[in-house]
XYZ file of C-alpha atoms in Angstrom:
481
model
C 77.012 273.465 30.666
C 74.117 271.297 29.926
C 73.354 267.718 29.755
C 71.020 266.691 27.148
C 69.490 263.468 26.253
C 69.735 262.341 22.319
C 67.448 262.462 20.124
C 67.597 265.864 19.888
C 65.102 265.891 17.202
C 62.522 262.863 18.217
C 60.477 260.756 15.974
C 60.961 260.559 12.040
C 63.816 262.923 11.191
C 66.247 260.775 9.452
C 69.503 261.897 7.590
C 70.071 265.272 8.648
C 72.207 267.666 7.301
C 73.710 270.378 9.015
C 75.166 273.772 8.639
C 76.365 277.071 10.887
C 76.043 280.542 9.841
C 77.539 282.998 12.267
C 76.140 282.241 15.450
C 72.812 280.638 13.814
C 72.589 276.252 13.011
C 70.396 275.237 10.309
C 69.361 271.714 10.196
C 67.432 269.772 7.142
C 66.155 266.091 7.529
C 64.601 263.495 4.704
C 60.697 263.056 4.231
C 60.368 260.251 2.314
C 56.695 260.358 0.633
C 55.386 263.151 3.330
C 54.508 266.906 2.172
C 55.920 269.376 2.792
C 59.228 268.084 2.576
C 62.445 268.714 3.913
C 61.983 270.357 7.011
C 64.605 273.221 8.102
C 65.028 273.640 11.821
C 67.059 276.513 13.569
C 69.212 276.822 17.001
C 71.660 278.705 18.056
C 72.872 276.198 20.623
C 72.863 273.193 19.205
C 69.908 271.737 21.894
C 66.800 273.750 21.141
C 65.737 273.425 17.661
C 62.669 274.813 15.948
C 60.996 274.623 12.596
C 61.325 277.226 10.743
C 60.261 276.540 7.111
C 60.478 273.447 4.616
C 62.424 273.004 1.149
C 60.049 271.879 -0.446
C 56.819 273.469 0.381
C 54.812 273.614 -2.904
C 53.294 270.900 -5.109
C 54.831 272.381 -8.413
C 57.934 271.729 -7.301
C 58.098 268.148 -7.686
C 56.069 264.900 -7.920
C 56.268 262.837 -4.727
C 56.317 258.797 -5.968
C 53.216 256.618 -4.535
C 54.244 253.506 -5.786
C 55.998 251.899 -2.940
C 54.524 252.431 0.855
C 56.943 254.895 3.055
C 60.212 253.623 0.681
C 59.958 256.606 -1.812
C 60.300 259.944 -2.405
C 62.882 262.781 -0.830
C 66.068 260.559 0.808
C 69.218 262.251 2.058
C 68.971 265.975 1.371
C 72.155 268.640 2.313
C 72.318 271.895 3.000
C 74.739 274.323 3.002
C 75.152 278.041 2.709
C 77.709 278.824 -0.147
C 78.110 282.630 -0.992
C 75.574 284.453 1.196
C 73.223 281.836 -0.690
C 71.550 278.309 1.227
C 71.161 275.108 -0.908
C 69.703 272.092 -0.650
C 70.959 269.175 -2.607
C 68.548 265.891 -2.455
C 67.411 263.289 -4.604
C 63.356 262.638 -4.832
C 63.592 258.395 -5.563
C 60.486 256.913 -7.461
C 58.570 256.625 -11.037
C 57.455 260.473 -11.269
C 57.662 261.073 -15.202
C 60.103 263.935 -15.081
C 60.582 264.759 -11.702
C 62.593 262.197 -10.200
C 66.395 262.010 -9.398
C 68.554 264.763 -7.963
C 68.107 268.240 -7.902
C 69.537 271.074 -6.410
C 67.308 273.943 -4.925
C 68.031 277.203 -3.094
C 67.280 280.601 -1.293
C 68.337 283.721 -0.159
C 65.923 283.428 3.269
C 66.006 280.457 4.536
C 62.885 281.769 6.755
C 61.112 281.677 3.152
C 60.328 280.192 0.189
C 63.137 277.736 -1.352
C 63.520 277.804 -5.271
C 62.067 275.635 -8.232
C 64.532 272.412 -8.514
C 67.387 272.393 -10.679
C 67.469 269.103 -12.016
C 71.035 267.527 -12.128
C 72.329 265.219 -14.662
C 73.857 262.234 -12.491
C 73.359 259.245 -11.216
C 72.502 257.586 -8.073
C 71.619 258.513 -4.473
C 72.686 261.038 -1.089
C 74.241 264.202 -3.032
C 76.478 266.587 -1.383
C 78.429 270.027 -1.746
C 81.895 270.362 -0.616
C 83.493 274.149 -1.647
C 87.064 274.320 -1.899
C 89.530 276.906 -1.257
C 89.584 278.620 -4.435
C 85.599 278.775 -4.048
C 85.305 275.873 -6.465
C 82.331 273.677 -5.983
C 81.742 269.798 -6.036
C 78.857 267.829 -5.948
C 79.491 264.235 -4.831
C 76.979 261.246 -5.106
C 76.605 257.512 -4.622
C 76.500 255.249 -7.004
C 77.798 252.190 -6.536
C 80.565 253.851 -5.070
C 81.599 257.693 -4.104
C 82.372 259.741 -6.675
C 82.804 263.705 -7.638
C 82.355 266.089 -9.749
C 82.165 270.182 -10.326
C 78.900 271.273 -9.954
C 77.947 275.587 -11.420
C 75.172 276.181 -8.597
C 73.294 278.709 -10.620
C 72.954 276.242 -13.763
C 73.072 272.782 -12.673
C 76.112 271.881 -15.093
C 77.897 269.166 -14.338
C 81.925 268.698 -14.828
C 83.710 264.814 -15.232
C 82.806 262.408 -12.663
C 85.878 260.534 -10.643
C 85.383 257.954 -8.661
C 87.108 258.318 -5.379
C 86.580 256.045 -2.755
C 84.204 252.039 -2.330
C 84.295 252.190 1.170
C 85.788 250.009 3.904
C 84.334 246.822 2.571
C 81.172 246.810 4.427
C 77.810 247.017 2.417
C 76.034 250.195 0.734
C 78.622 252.662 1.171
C 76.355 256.317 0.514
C 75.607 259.413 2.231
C 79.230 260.842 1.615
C 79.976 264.551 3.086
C 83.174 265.925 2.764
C 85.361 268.587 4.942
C 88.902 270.062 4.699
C 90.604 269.946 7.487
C 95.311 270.577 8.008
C 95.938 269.828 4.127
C 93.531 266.698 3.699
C 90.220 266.366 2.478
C 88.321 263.930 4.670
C 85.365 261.370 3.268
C 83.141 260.713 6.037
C 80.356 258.472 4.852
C 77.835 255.340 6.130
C 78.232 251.689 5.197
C 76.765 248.250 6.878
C 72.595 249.464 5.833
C 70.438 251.936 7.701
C 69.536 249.161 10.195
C 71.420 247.497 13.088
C 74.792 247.374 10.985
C 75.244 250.892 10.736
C 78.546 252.842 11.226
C 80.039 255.726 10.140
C 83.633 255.106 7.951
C 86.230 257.844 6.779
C 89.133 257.849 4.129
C 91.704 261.004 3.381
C 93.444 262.380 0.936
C 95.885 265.328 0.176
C 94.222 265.477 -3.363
C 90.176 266.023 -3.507
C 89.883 263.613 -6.145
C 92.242 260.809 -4.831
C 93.809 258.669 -3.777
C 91.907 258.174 -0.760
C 93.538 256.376 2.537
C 91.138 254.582 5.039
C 91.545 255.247 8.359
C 93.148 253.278 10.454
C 90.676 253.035 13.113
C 86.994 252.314 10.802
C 84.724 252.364 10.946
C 84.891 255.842 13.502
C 81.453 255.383 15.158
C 79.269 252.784 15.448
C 76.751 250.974 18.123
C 76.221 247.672 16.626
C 76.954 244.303 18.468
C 76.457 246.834 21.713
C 74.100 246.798 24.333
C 73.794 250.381 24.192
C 70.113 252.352 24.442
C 70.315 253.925 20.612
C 71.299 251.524 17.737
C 71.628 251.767 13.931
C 73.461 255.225 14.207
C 74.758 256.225 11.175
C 74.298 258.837 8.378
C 76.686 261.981 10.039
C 76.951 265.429 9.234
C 79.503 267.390 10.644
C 79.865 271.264 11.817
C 82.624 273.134 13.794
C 80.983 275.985 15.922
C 82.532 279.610 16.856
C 84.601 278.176 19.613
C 86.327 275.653 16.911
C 84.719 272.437 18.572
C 83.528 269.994 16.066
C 80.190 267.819 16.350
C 78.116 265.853 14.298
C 74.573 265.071 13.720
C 73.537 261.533 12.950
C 70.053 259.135 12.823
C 69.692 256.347 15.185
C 67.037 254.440 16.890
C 65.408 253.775 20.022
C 64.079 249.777 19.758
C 61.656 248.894 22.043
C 62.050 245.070 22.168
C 63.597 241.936 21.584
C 64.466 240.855 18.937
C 64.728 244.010 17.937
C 61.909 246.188 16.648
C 62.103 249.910 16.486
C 58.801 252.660 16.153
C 58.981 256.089 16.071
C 61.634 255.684 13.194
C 65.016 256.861 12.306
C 65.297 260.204 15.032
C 68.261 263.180 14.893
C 71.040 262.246 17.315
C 73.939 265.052 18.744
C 77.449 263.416 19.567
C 80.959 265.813 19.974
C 83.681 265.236 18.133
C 87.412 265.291 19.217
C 89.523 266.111 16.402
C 92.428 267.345 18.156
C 94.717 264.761 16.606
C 95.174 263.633 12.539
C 91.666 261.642 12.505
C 88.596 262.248 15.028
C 87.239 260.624 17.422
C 83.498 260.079 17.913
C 81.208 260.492 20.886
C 82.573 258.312 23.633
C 85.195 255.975 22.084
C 83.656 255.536 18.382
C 79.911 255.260 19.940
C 76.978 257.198 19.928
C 76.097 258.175 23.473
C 72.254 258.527 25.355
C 73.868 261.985 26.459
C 76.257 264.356 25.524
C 77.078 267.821 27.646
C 76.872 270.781 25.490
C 78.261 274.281 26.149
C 75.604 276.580 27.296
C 73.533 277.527 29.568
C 69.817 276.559 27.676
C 67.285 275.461 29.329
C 65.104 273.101 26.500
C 62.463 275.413 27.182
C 61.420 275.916 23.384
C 58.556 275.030 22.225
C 58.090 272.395 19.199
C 55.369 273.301 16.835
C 54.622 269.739 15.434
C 55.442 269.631 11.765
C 52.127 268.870 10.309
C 51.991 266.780 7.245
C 50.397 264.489 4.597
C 50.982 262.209 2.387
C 52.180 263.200 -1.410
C 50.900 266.781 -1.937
C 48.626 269.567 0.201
C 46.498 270.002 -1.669
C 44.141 272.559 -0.641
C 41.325 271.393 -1.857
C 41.453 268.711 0.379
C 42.980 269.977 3.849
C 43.059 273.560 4.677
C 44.433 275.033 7.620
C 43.704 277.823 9.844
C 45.359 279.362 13.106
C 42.759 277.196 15.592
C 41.773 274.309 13.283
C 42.028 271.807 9.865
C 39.197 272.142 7.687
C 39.617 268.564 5.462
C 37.365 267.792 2.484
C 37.482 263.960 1.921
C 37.567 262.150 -1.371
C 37.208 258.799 -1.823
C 40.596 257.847 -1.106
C 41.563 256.652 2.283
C 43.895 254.961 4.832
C 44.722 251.905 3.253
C 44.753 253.367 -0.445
C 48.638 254.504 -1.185
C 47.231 257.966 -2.600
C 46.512 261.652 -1.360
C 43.949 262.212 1.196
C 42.288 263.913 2.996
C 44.629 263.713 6.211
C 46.946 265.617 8.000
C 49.608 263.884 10.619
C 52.199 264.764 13.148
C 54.394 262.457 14.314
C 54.805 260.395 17.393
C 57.976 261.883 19.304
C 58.157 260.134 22.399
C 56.795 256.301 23.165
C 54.176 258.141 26.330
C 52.111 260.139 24.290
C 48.403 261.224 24.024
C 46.555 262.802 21.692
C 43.000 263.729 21.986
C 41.030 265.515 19.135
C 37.476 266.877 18.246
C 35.674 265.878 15.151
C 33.117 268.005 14.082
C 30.893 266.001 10.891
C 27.775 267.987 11.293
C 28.135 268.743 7.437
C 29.859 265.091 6.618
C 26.442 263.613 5.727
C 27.961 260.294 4.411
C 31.447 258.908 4.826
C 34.437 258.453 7.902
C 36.817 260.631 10.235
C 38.409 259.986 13.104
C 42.233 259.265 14.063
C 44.639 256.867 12.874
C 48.661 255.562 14.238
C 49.951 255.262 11.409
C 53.176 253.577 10.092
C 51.827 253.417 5.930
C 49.121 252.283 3.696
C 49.431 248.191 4.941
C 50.150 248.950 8.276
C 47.894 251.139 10.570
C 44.984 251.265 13.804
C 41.965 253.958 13.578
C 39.589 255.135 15.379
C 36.493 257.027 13.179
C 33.060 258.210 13.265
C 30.972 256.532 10.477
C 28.094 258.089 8.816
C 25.484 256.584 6.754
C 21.855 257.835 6.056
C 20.718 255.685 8.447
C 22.651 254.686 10.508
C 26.108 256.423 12.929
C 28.629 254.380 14.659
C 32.220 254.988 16.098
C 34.440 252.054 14.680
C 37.588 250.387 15.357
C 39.733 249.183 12.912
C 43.130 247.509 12.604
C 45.081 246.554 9.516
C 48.366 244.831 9.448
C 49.673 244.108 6.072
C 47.065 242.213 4.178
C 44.844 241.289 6.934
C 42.484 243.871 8.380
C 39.830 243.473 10.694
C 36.795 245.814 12.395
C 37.681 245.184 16.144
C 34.410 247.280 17.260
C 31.224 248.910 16.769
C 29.807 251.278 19.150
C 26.580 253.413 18.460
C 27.181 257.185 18.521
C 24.250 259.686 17.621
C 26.254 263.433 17.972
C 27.517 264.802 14.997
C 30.441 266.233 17.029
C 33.212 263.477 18.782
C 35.863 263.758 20.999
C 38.636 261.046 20.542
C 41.636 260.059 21.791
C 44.668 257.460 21.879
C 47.281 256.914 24.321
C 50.733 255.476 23.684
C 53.409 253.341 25.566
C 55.573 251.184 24.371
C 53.710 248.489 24.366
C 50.248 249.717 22.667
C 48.124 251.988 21.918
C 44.962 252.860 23.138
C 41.798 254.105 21.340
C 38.915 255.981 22.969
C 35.835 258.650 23.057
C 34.380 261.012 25.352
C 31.049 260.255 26.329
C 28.602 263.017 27.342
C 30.399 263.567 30.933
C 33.758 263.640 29.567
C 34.751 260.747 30.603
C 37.260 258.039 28.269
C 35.399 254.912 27.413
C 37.825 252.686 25.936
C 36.989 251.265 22.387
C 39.791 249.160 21.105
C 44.129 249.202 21.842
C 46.826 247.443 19.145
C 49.969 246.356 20.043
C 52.870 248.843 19.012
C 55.191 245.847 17.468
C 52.952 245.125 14.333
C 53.564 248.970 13.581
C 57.201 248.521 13.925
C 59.515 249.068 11.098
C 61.027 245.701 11.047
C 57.180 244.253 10.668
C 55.977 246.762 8.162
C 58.995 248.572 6.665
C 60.809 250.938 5.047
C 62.267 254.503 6.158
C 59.565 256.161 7.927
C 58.320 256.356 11.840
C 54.531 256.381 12.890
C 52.570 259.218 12.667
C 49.846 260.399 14.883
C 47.141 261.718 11.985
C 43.348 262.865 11.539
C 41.825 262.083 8.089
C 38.555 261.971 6.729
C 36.860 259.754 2.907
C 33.786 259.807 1.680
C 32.002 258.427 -1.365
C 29.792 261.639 -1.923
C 30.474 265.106 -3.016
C 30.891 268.559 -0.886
C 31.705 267.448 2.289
C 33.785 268.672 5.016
C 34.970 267.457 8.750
C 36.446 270.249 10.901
C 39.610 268.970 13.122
C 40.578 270.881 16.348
C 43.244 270.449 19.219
C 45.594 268.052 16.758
């Protein structure tokens, strides 16, 4: 047995989705406005997970929004494996001329590359697939309330939409999923908002399209009005494994103050489920616990590649990316412009963390690099080497919504940098290298005006290295991010 401590995926991985093949779990979170998108992870234990691929993973696929900072683009994907056959249902939110709403996509190796999008002709938000036991399959959606309909995977059609459940009564009931379980079809879905009102509610039904019966006991997990360590949880996915034991994953987060304010965003969360009697039970009495005691004998002793990112689209004519190193090719565009960039970011897992990375700009002759914590465009501290044909400088900056501000200037004459920031809970803390390797100190910002409740929406903060310039055919190479 082993005792493991949620999240099980840390930092930004909200709304995941999960689904067992054989012996093998594949899991699939939302990305909001970051690229690639959709990231699939694989265990076989349900505690070490590791990034195998993402769904989407090429430009052409789809257009991600930049209208709104870290509130658009991919929300609430599924996957499941229908037919020897994965797919990914998801709906990419924002003004994208053609390429917005939901869409279906799918592959025969989920180790490869995932299909061009089918887009689907429906309203709304969170889409699902539920396949019944004469191998029909239903998409169901939110829109204003939960509804169904058929769904043919290979073109996209679309049969009559019933509406089949509103919820308990709570606000914003979405992110239905669907299971057949003793002759009923069971609704699991999330009401009360993605913040601190969050809970998980459930109706059944002997019919799939109705008439639905809440359960007695809603909503079946939540941690609001508690005390406890994780909050918000909400948005479950469900999956029985070979021994017939049920679980679910589900998104909470980890504040770090009072009132409260939470960073590292919406993070994966692992609770059992006990569905030995007509409706299940939840975790430890309808909440999600810090810990929950799996079967096996794993040791956590994967590795996590970080999932490196950027905002929009890769496009390789900014960033490119070798075994040892990026290669980025700023633009004009930069930090606080909601565009693509010339940045690549991981995120910030736990609230101790350090990263320290070299900056070579021997052939940026005019323009900026250097690191950034970053929560979006409005919101973000950075640390960068400034060039100008007179005159070099390391500078720290801080911008929180509209007001920004150059904390500090410090002369710097190499063309190659070392810096670094360190994270607690409380701050973080920028710095360089001087010529002995030692940390001077250049500037720190306090954590809670990077928070989610200060700066919004559905993201977590990101650790990233970037790079803008004003001038043509430059480059910055980025090593040990």
């Amino acid at each position: 047995m082993l005792t493991m401590t949620n999240p099980i995926l840390p930092g930004f991985h909200p709304d995941p989705s999960i689904c067992r093949v054989g012996q093998d779990y594949y899991l699939v979170t939302s990305t909001f406005e970051y690229f690639p998108g959709l990231p699939i992870y694989h265990s076989q234990n349900l505690a070490d997970w590791r990034l195998i691929g993402h769904g989407i993973s090429r430009p052409e696929q789809l257009t991600l929004s930049t209208q709104q900072p870290n509130a658009f683009g991919l929300y609430a994907p599924t996957l499941r494996y229908i037919n020897d056959r994965f797919y990914l249902v998801c709906t990419n939110v924002g003004g994208n001329q053609g390429t917005e709403g939901n869409f279906l996509i799918w592959t025969d190796n989920i180790y490869g590359e995932w299909s061009e999008p089918i887009w689907l002709d429906t309203p709304g938000i969170d889409p699902t697939l539920f396949v019944d036991d004469d191998g029909q399959t239903y998409y169901l959606g939110t829109h204003k309330d939960i509804y169904v309909r058929t769904i043919d995977l290979e073109t996209g059609i679309l049969g009559e939409r019933y509406s089949i459940w509103t919820g308990s009564g709570a606000a914003d009931p979405e992110g239905p999923h669907l299971y057949k379980k003793d002759g009923f079809y069971y609704l699991l879905i999330s009401e009360g908002g993605t913040s601190y009102g969050h809970m998980l509610t459930m109706a059944r039904s002997p019919s799939l399209i109705g008439l639905y019966e809440a359960c007695p006991n809603n909503p079946v997990m939540t941690n609001r009005s508690t005390n406890l360590p994780l909050q918000a949880a909400g948005h479950a996915d469900l999956v029985q494994d070979p021994m017939g034991e049920w679980w679910a994953v589900c998104l909470a987060v980890r504040p770090i103050s009072y009132p409260l304010r939470h960073l590292l965003g919406r993070e994966t969360c692992l609770l059992s489920v006990d569905w030995s009697d007509d409706w299940p039970i939840f975790g430890e009495e309808g909440h999600l616990p810090l810990t929950v005691t799996l079967p096996t004998t794993a040791t956590l002793a994967v590795s996590r590649k970080p999932d490196y990112l950027t905002l929009f689209e890769w496009d390789t004519d900014l960033i490119q990316q070798t075994a040892q190193n990026f290669t980025l090719y700023p633009i004009e565009t930069g930090l606080s412009d909601q565009a693509k960039l010339a940045a690549v970011f991981q995120r910030q897992t736990t609230f101790d963390q350090q990263f320290q990375v070299t900056f070579d700009c021997t052939s940026l002759v005019e323009g900026t690099a250097g690191m950034t914590m970053f929560l979006n465009a409005s919101h973000h501290y950075d640390l960068f080497i400034e060039r100008k044909q007179h005159r070099q400088q390391l500078v720290f900056r801080r911008q929180i919504g509209s007001l920004w501000k150059v904390e500090q200037e410090v002369s710097y004459a190499k063309a190659i940098v070392m810096l670094g920031i360190e994270a607690d809970k409380e701050s973080y803390r920028f710095y360089f290298l001087d010529e002995q390797l030692q940390k001077q100190f250049i500037g720190s910002g306090e954590t809670r005006y990077l928070t989610t409740e200060v700066g919004g929406v559905f993201t977590g903060i990101m650790a990233g290295c970037f790079a803008s310039t004003q001038r043509t055919n430059q480059q910055v190479v980025v090593t040990g991010f």
